[in-house]
Short mmCIF file of C-alpha atoms in Angstrom, two decimals:
data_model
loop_
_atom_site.label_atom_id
_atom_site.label_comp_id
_atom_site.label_asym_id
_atom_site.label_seq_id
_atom_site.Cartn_x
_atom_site.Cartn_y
_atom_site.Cartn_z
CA UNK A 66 -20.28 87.66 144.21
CA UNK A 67 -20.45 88.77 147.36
CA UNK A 68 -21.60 92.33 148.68
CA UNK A 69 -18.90 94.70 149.64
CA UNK A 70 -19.36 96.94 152.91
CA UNK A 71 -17.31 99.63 154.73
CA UNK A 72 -16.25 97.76 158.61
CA UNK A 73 -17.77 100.36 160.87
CA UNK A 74 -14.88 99.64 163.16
CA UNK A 75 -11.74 100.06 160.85
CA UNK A 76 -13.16 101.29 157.75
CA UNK A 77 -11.80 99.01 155.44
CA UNK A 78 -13.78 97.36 152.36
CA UNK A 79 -14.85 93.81 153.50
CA UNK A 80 -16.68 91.14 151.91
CA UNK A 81 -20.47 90.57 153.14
CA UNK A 82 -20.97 86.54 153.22
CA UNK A 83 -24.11 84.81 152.70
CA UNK A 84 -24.19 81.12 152.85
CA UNK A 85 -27.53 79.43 151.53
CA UNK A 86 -29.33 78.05 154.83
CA UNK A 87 -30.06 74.07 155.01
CA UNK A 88 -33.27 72.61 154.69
CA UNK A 89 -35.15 69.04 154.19
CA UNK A 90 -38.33 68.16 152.32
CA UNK A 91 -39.88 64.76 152.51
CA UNK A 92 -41.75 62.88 150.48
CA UNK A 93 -44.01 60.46 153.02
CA UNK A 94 -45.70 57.59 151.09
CA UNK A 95 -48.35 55.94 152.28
CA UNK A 96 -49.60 53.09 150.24
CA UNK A 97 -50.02 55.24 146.82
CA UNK A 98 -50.55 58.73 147.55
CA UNK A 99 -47.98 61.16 149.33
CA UNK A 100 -48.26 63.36 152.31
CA UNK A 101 -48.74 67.37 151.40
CA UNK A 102 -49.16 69.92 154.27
CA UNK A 103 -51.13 73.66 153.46
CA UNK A 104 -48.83 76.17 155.05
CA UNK A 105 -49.72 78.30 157.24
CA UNK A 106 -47.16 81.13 156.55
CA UNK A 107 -45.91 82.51 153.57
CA UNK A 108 -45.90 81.26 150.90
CA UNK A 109 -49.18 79.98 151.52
CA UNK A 110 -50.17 77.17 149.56
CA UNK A 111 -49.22 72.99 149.65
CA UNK A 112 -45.89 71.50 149.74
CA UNK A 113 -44.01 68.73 150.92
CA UNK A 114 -43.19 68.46 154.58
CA UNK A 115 -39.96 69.94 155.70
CA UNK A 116 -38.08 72.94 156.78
CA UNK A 117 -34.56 74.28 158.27
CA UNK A 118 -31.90 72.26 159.75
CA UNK A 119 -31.37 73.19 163.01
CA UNK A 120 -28.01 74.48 164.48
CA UNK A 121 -26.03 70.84 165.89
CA UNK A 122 -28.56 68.32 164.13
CA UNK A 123 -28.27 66.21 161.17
CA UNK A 124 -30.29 66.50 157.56
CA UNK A 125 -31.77 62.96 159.05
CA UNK A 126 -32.86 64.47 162.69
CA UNK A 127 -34.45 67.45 160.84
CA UNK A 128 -36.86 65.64 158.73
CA UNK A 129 -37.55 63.04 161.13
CA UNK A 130 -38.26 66.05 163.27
CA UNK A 131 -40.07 68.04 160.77
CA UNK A 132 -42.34 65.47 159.56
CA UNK A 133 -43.15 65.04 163.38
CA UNK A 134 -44.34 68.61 163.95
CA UNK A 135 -45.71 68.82 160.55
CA UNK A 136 -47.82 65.59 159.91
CA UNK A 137 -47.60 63.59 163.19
CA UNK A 138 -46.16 60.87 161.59
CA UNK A 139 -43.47 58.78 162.23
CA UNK A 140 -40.73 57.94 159.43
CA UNK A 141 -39.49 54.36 158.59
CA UNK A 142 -37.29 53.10 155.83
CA UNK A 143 -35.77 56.99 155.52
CA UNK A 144 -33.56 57.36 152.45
CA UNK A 145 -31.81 59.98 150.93
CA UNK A 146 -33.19 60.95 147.73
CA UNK A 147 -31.67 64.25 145.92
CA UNK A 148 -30.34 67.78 146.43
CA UNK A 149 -31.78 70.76 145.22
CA UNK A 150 -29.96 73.77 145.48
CA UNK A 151 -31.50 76.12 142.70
CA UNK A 152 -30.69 79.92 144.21
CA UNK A 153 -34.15 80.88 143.34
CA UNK A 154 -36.45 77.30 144.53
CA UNK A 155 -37.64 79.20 147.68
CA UNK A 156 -38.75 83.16 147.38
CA UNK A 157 -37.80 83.75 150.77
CA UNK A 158 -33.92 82.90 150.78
CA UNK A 159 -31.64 81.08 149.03
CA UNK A 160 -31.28 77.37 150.63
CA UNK A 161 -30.13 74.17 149.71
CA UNK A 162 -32.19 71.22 150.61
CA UNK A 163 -32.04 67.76 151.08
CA UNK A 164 -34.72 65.42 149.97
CA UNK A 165 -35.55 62.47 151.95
CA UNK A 166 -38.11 59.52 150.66
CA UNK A 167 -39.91 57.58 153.32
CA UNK A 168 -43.10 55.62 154.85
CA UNK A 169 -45.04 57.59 156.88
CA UNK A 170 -46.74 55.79 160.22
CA UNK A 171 -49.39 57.10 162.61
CA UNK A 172 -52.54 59.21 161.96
CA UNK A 173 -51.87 62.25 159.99
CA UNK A 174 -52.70 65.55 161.52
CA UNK A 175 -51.44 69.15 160.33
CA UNK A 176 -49.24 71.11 163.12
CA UNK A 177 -46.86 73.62 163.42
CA UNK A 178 -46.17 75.31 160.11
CA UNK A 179 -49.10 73.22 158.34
CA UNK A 180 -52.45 73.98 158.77
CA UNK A 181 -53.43 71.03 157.41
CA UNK A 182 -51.80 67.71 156.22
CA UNK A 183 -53.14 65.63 153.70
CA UNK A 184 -52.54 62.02 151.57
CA UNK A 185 -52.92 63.05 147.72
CA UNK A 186 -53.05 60.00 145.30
CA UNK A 187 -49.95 60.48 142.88
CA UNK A 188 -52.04 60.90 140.08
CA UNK A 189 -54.39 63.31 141.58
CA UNK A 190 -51.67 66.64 143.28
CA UNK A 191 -53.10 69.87 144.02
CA UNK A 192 -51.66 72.98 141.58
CA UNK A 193 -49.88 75.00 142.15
CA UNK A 194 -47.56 73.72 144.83
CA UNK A 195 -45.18 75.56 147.06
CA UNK A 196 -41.28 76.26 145.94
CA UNK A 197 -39.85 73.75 143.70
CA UNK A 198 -41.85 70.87 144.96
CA UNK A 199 -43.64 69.89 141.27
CA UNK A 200 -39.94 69.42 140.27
CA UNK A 201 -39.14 67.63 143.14
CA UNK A 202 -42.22 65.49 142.91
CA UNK A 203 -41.80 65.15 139.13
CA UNK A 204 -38.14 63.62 139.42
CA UNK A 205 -39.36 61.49 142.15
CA UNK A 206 -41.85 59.89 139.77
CA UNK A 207 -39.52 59.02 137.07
CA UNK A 208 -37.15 57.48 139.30
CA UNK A 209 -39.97 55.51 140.47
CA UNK A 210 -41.11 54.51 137.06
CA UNK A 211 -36.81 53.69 136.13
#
């Protein structure tokens, strides 16, 4: 439900809007571990490469974009893989975001928002990680093993 506020111009009761922002995570194979970054800002910790969608660019241009900045890698064979749009997956604000699978190419170095990037095995993922990414990572899996 929506906040209500007092319009400072007319002094009516008007409705206070908050849309949930658009984001991307991607999971970046490479053979048969996956690409995790350690953030840099809050919440510390790993996660999954990814971030906002930028005003004018598609859910595909931002994590091409983002895994650029954040690993160094190139993508190839990018594919759509869920949404997740839980209010709570990301302390800061309520997003929505859409989860890309894809093969990561070039040498991996952390940048911008990661202070590091790293290749986990699948069976071997650091705990805790960042947001909802064990349930992201988790689903991922069993659709692998379907």
């Amino acid at each position: 439900m929506p906040a209500q506020l007092i319009c400072p111009h007319c002094g009516k009761t008007v409705k206070e809007y908050r849309n949930p922002f658009p984001t991307v995570d991607i999971i970046i194979r490479q053979g048969d571990s996956i690409v995790l970054i350690e953030r840099k800002n809050e919440p510390h910790g790993w996660a999954l490469p990814g971030g906002f969608v930028d005003y004018g660019e598609s859910f595909e241009q931002a994590a091409v974009r983002e895994a650029k900045e954040e690993t160094s890698l190139t993508l190839k064979n990018l594919a759509q893989f869920r949404v997740y749009s839980d209010p709570d997956r990301d302390p800061r604000q309520h997003n929505i975001s859409l989860v890309f699978i894809a093969e990561g190419e070039g040498t991996l170095c952390g940048g911008d928002d990661a202070a590091v990037a790293k290749l986990f095995p699948l069976d071997a993922l650091p705990s805790p990680l960042c947001f909802d990414h064990a349930t992201i990572i988790a689903d991922y899996l069993q659709a692998c093993d379907a």
